Amino acid sequence: IPAYNEEQKIGQTIQNVVRELEKRKYQLVVVDDGSKDKTVLILKRLKKNFSLEILRHRNNMGPGAAFRTGMDWVLSRAAENDVLVAMESDGSSEKNLILKMVRLIEQKKADIVVAGCYAPGGKMKNVPFSRRILSRVANIFLRAAFSIPGVYTYGSFFRAYTTGMLAKAKNKMGGQIITDDGFFSTVEILVKLARIKGIKTMELPMVLDWGKEKRVSRMKIGKTVISHLKHIFKYKLEGY
């Protein structure tokens, strides 16, 4: 779980996840990406009661860097048949999908399970109109550029992966799957893993709900759009 200045949400997010997983063996890993608020203090309090590891970046490096740090920590400790679930820290990931995603992987029905609002049956709630349009247009471009069977939502943080598959892919790619520090990292990992022969991907529908309170997006729109365009061009030139 990557987190940046999430003092209002991180406590409830962690408790919701624990309630979903309380009957199973689990390890929570939160990567604090240079938060300036009380996020780390809240996490330290929660660590006293839950199986929680807190990894920290001194400065804000971006979601891709946070995912990379968390993934490296998990893969250095996980068994081959474990399941890694990545999700949002702000509560927008549907907690009731966690076990469904894990079971699909445990049943060998998929190596990667995405939870997304663009899957049939998925939708957005309380997301500003401008962000809906931007998200949909970006997703259309990404699906056109990288057609991955079974995947509808390319920018979703909320996913489950087999750790054995991730470890093998990481070694095959020179020790690192994620190279982008920004928001394109969610696309990067999908595109790279989907190219590996035998990898099975699928997506579950999710309601992406930003809640009724006013939210401040961490995404810098202009910078993110330019980054996405550059990466799409780069990966298409490389034959993806």
CSV table of C-alpha atoms in Angstrom, one decimal:
chain,number,residue,atom,x,y,z
A,1,ILE,CA,0.0,0.0,0.0
A,2,PRO,CA,1.7,3.2,-1.1
A,3,ALA,CA,0.8,6.3,1.1
A,4,TYR,CA,1.4,10.0,0.8
A,5,ASN,CA,-0.2,12.4,3.2
A,6,GLU,CA,-3.1,10.1,4.0
A,7,GLU,CA,-3.6,10.9,7.7
A,8,GLN,CA,-7.4,11.2,7.1
A,9,LYS,CA,-7.8,7.8,5.5
A,10,ILE,CA,-4.9,5.4,6.2
A,11,GLY,CA,-6.1,4.2,9.6
A,12,GLN,CA,-9.5,3.2,8.3
A,13,THR,CA,-8.0,1.6,5.2
A,14,ILE,CA,-5.7,-0.6,7.3
A,15,GLN,CA,-8.5,-1.6,9.7
A,16,ASN,CA,-10.8,-2.5,6.8
A,17,VAL,CA,-8.1,-4.7,5.2
A,18,VAL,CA,-7.4,-6.5,8.5
A,19,ARG,CA,-11.1,-7.2,8.9
A,20,GLU,CA,-11.1,-8.8,5.5
A,21,LEU,CA,-8.0,-10.9,6.2
A,22,GLU,CA,-8.3,-11.7,9.9
A,23,LYS,CA,-9.0,-15.4,9.3
A,24,ARG,CA,-5.9,-15.8,7.0
A,25,LYS,CA,-2.2,-15.4,7.5
A,26,TYR,CA,-1.2,-12.0,6.1
A,27,GLN,CA,1.5,-9.3,6.1
A,28,LEU,CA,0.6,-5.7,5.6
A,29,VAL,CA,3.3,-3.5,4.0
A,30,VAL,CA,2.8,0.3,3.7
A,31,VAL,CA,5.3,2.4,1.9
A,32,ASP,CA,5.2,6.0,3.1
A,33,ASP,CA,6.3,8.1,0.2
A,34,GLY,CA,7.7,11.1,2.1
A,35,SER,CA,4.5,12.2,3.9
A,36,LYS,CA,4.6,15.5,5.7
A,37,ASP,CA,1.5,14.9,7.9
A,38,LYS,CA,0.7,12.4,10.6
A,39,THR,CA,0.5,9.3,8.3
A,40,VAL,CA,3.6,7.7,9.8
A,41,LEU,CA,2.6,8.4,13.4
A,42,ILE,CA,-0.8,6.7,12.7
A,43,LEU,CA,0.9,3.7,11.1
A,44,LYS,CA,3.2,3.3,14.1
A,45,ARG,CA,0.2,3.1,16.4
A,46,LEU,CA,-1.4,0.5,14.2
A,47,LYS,CA,1.7,-1.5,14.0
A,48,LYS,CA,1.3,-2.3,17.7
A,49,ASN,CA,-1.8,-4.3,17.0
A,50,PHE,CA,-1.4,-5.6,13.4
A,51,SER,CA,1.1,-7.4,11.3
A,52,LEU,CA,2.3,-4.3,9.7
A,53,GLU,CA,5.6,-3.3,8.1
A,54,ILE,CA,6.3,0.4,7.5
A,55,LEU,CA,8.8,1.3,4.7
A,56,ARG,CA,9.7,4.9,4.3
A,57,HIS,CA,11.0,7.3,1.6
A,58,ARG,CA,12.7,10.4,3.0
A,59,ASN,CA,11.2,12.4,0.1
A,60,ASN,CA,8.2,12.1,-2.1
A,61,MET,CA,9.3,10.0,-5.1
A,62,GLY,CA,6.0,9.0,-6.7
A,63,PRO,CA,3.7,6.0,-6.7
A,64,GLY,CA,5.9,3.9,-9.0
A,65,ALA,CA,8.9,4.3,-6.6
A,66,ALA,CA,6.6,3.3,-3.7
A,67,PHE,CA,5.3,0.2,-5.5
A,68,ARG,CA,8.9,-0.7,-6.4
A,69,THR,CA,10.1,-0.4,-2.8
A,70,GLY,CA,7.1,-2.4,-1.5
A,71,MET,CA,7.4,-5.1,-4.2
A,72,ASP,CA,11.2,-5.6,-3.6
A,73,TRP,CA,10.5,-6.0,0.2
A,74,VAL,CA,7.8,-8.5,-0.4
A,75,LEU,CA,9.6,-10.6,-3.0
A,76,SER,CA,12.7,-10.9,-0.9
A,77,ARG,CA,10.6,-12.6,1.8
A,78,ALA,CA,7.6,-14.3,0.0
A,79,ALA,CA,7.1,-17.9,-0.8
A,80,GLU,CA,6.5,-18.8,-4.5
A,81,ASN,CA,2.8,-19.5,-4.0
A,82,ASP,CA,2.1,-16.3,-2.0
A,83,VAL,CA,-0.2,-13.6,-3.3
A,84,LEU,CA,0.8,-9.9,-3.4
A,85,VAL,CA,-2.2,-7.5,-3.4
A,86,ALA,CA,-1.5,-3.8,-4.2
A,87,MET,CA,-4.1,-1.2,-3.4
A,88,GLU,CA,-4.9,2.4,-2.7
A,89,SER,CA,-4.3,3.9,0.8
A,90,ASP,CA,-7.3,6.3,0.5
A,91,GLY,CA,-10.0,3.8,0.8
A,92,SER,CA,-11.1,3.9,-2.8
A,93,SER,CA,-10.2,0.2,-3.4
A,94,GLU,CA,-13.2,-2.1,-2.7
A,95,LYS,CA,-12.1,-4.1,0.3
A,96,ASN,CA,-14.6,-6.9,-0.3
A,97,LEU,CA,-12.8,-7.8,-3.5
A,98,ILE,CA,-9.5,-8.6,-1.8
A,99,LEU,CA,-10.3,-12.3,-1.0
A,100,LYS,CA,-12.1,-12.8,-4.4
A,101,MET,CA,-8.9,-11.7,-6.1
A,102,VAL,CA,-6.7,-13.9,-3.9
A,103,ARG,CA,-8.9,-16.9,-4.4
A,104,LEU,CA,-8.8,-16.6,-8.2
A,105,ILE,CA,-5.0,-16.7,-8.1
A,106,GLU,CA,-4.9,-19.5,-5.5
A,107,GLN,CA,-7.3,-21.5,-7.8
A,108,LYS,CA,-4.8,-21.0,-10.7
A,109,LYS,CA,-7.4,-19.1,-12.7
A,110,ALA,CA,-5.1,-16.1,-13.2
A,111,ASP,CA,-1.6,-14.9,-12.4
A,112,ILE,CA,-2.7,-11.2,-12.4
A,113,VAL,CA,-6.2,-10.1,-11.2
A,114,VAL,CA,-7.1,-6.4,-11.7
A,115,ALA,CA,-10.0,-4.7,-10.0
A,116,GLY,CA,-11.2,-1.9,-12.3
A,117,CYS,CA,-14.0,0.5,-13.0
A,118,TYR,CA,-14.0,-0.1,-16.7
A,119,ALA,CA,-14.6,-3.8,-16.5
A,120,PRO,CA,-18.2,-4.8,-17.4
A,121,GLY,CA,-20.3,-4.0,-14.3
A,122,GLY,CA,-17.7,-1.5,-12.9
A,123,LYS,CA,-18.4,2.2,-12.5
A,124,MET,CA,-17.3,5.5,-10.9
A,125,LYS,CA,-19.0,7.3,-8.1
A,126,ASN,CA,-18.3,10.8,-6.8
A,127,VAL,CA,-15.5,11.4,-9.2
A,128,PRO,CA,-15.4,14.9,-10.8
A,129,PHE,CA,-16.6,15.0,-14.4
A,130,SER,CA,-13.2,16.4,-15.7
A,131,ARG,CA,-11.4,13.5,-14.0
A,132,ARG,CA,-13.8,11.0,-15.5
A,133,ILE,CA,-13.3,12.3,-19.0
A,134,LEU,CA,-9.5,12.4,-18.6
A,135,SER,CA,-9.4,8.9,-17.2
A,136,ARG,CA,-11.6,7.4,-19.9
A,137,VAL,CA,-9.7,9.0,-22.7
A,138,ALA,CA,-6.4,7.9,-21.3
A,139,ASN,CA,-7.7,4.3,-20.8
A,140,ILE,CA,-9.0,4.2,-24.4
A,141,PHE,CA,-5.5,5.2,-25.7
A,142,LEU,CA,-3.8,2.7,-23.5
A,143,ARG,CA,-6.1,-0.2,-24.6
A,144,ALA,CA,-5.6,0.7,-28.2
A,145,ALA,CA,-1.8,0.8,-27.7
A,146,PHE,CA,-1.4,-2.3,-25.5
A,147,SER,CA,-4.2,-4.8,-26.0
A,148,ILE,CA,-4.0,-7.2,-23.0
A,149,PRO,CA,-6.5,-10.0,-22.9
A,150,GLY,CA,-8.9,-9.9,-20.0
A,151,VAL,CA,-7.9,-6.4,-18.9
A,152,TYR,CA,-10.1,-3.3,-19.3
A,153,THR,CA,-8.6,-0.8,-16.7
A,154,TYR,CA,-5.0,0.0,-17.3
A,155,GLY,CA,-4.4,2.6,-14.5
A,156,SER,CA,-5.9,0.8,-11.6
A,157,PHE,CA,-3.6,0.5,-8.5
A,158,PHE,CA,-5.8,-2.4,-7.1
A,159,ARG,CA,-4.4,-5.7,-8.3
A,160,ALA,CA,-3.3,-9.1,-7.1
A,161,TYR,CA,-0.2,-11.0,-8.4
A,162,THR,CA,1.4,-14.4,-7.9
A,163,THR,CA,4.7,-13.7,-6.1
A,164,GLY,CA,6.4,-16.6,-7.9
A,165,MET,CA,5.5,-15.1,-11.3
A,166,LEU,CA,6.7,-11.6,-10.1
A,167,ALA,CA,10.0,-13.0,-8.9
A,168,LYS,CA,10.8,-14.8,-12.1
A,169,ALA,CA,9.8,-11.8,-14.2
A,170,LYS,CA,12.0,-9.5,-12.1
A,171,ASN,CA,15.0,-11.7,-12.6
A,172,LYS,CA,14.2,-12.0,-16.3
A,173,MET,CA,14.1,-8.2,-16.6
A,174,GLY,CA,17.4,-7.6,-15.1
A,175,GLY,CA,16.3,-7.2,-11.5
A,176,GLN,CA,13.6,-4.6,-11.8
A,177,ILE,CA,10.1,-4.6,-13.3
A,178,ILE,CA,9.0,-1.1,-12.5
A,179,THR,CA,11.3,1.7,-13.8
A,180,ASP,CA,8.9,4.6,-13.9
A,181,ASP,CA,8.5,6.5,-10.6
A,182,GLY,CA,5.2,8.1,-11.6
A,183,PHE,CA,1.6,7.0,-12.5
A,184,PHE,CA,2.6,5.2,-15.7
A,185,SER,CA,4.1,2.5,-13.5
A,186,THR,CA,0.7,0.8,-13.2
A,187,VAL,CA,0.6,0.5,-17.0
A,188,GLU,CA,4.3,-0.5,-17.2
A,189,ILE,CA,4.0,-3.5,-15.0
A,190,LEU,CA,0.9,-4.8,-16.8
A,191,VAL,CA,2.5,-4.3,-20.3
A,192,LYS,CA,5.7,-6.0,-19.3
A,193,LEU,CA,4.1,-9.0,-17.5
A,194,ALA,CA,1.5,-9.6,-20.1
A,195,ARG,CA,4.2,-10.1,-22.7
A,196,ILE,CA,5.6,-13.2,-20.8
A,197,LYS,CA,4.3,-16.4,-22.4
A,198,GLY,CA,1.7,-18.2,-20.3
A,199,ILE,CA,0.7,-15.3,-18.0
A,200,LYS,CA,-3.0,-15.2,-17.4
A,201,THR,CA,-4.7,-11.9,-16.7
A,202,MET,CA,-8.3,-11.1,-15.7
A,203,GLU,CA,-10.3,-8.2,-14.3
A,204,LEU,CA,-13.1,-7.9,-11.7
A,205,PRO,CA,-15.5,-5.0,-11.8
A,206,MET,CA,-15.1,-2.4,-9.1
A,207,VAL,CA,-16.9,0.7,-8.0
A,208,LEU,CA,-14.4,3.5,-7.8
A,209,ASP,CA,-15.8,5.8,-5.2
A,210,TRP,CA,-14.0,9.0,-4.2
A,211,GLY,CA,-16.5,9.6,-1.4
A,212,LYS,CA,-18.6,12.6,-0.7
A,213,GLU,CA,-15.9,14.7,0.9
A,214,LYS,CA,-13.8,17.0,-1.2
A,215,ARG,CA,-10.6,15.3,-2.3
A,216,VAL,CA,-7.3,16.6,-3.6
A,217,SER,CA,-5.7,14.5,-6.3
A,218,ARG,CA,-2.0,13.7,-6.1
A,219,MET,CA,-1.7,13.5,-9.8
A,220,LYS,CA,-0.2,16.4,-11.8
A,221,ILE,CA,-2.3,16.2,-14.9
A,222,GLY,CA,0.0,17.9,-17.4
A,223,LYS,CA,3.1,16.0,-16.3
A,224,THR,CA,1.3,12.7,-16.2
A,225,VAL,CA,-0.2,13.1,-19.7
A,226,ILE,CA,3.2,13.9,-21.2
A,227,SER,CA,4.8,11.0,-19.3
A,228,HIS,CA,2.2,8.6,-20.6
A,229,LEU,CA,2.6,9.7,-24.2
A,230,LYS,CA,6.4,9.4,-24.0
A,231,HIS,CA,6.2,5.9,-22.5
A,232,ILE,CA,3.6,4.7,-25.0
A,233,PHE,CA,5.8,5.8,-27.8
A,234,LYS,CA,8.9,4.2,-26.2
A,235,TYR,CA,7.2,0.9,-25.6
A,236,LYS,CA,5.7,0.7,-29.0
A,237,LEU,CA,9.1,1.3,-30.5
A,238,GLU,CA,10.4,-1.6,-28.4
A,239,GLY,CA,7.7,-3.9,-29.8
A,240,TYR,CA,5.2,-4.1,-27.0
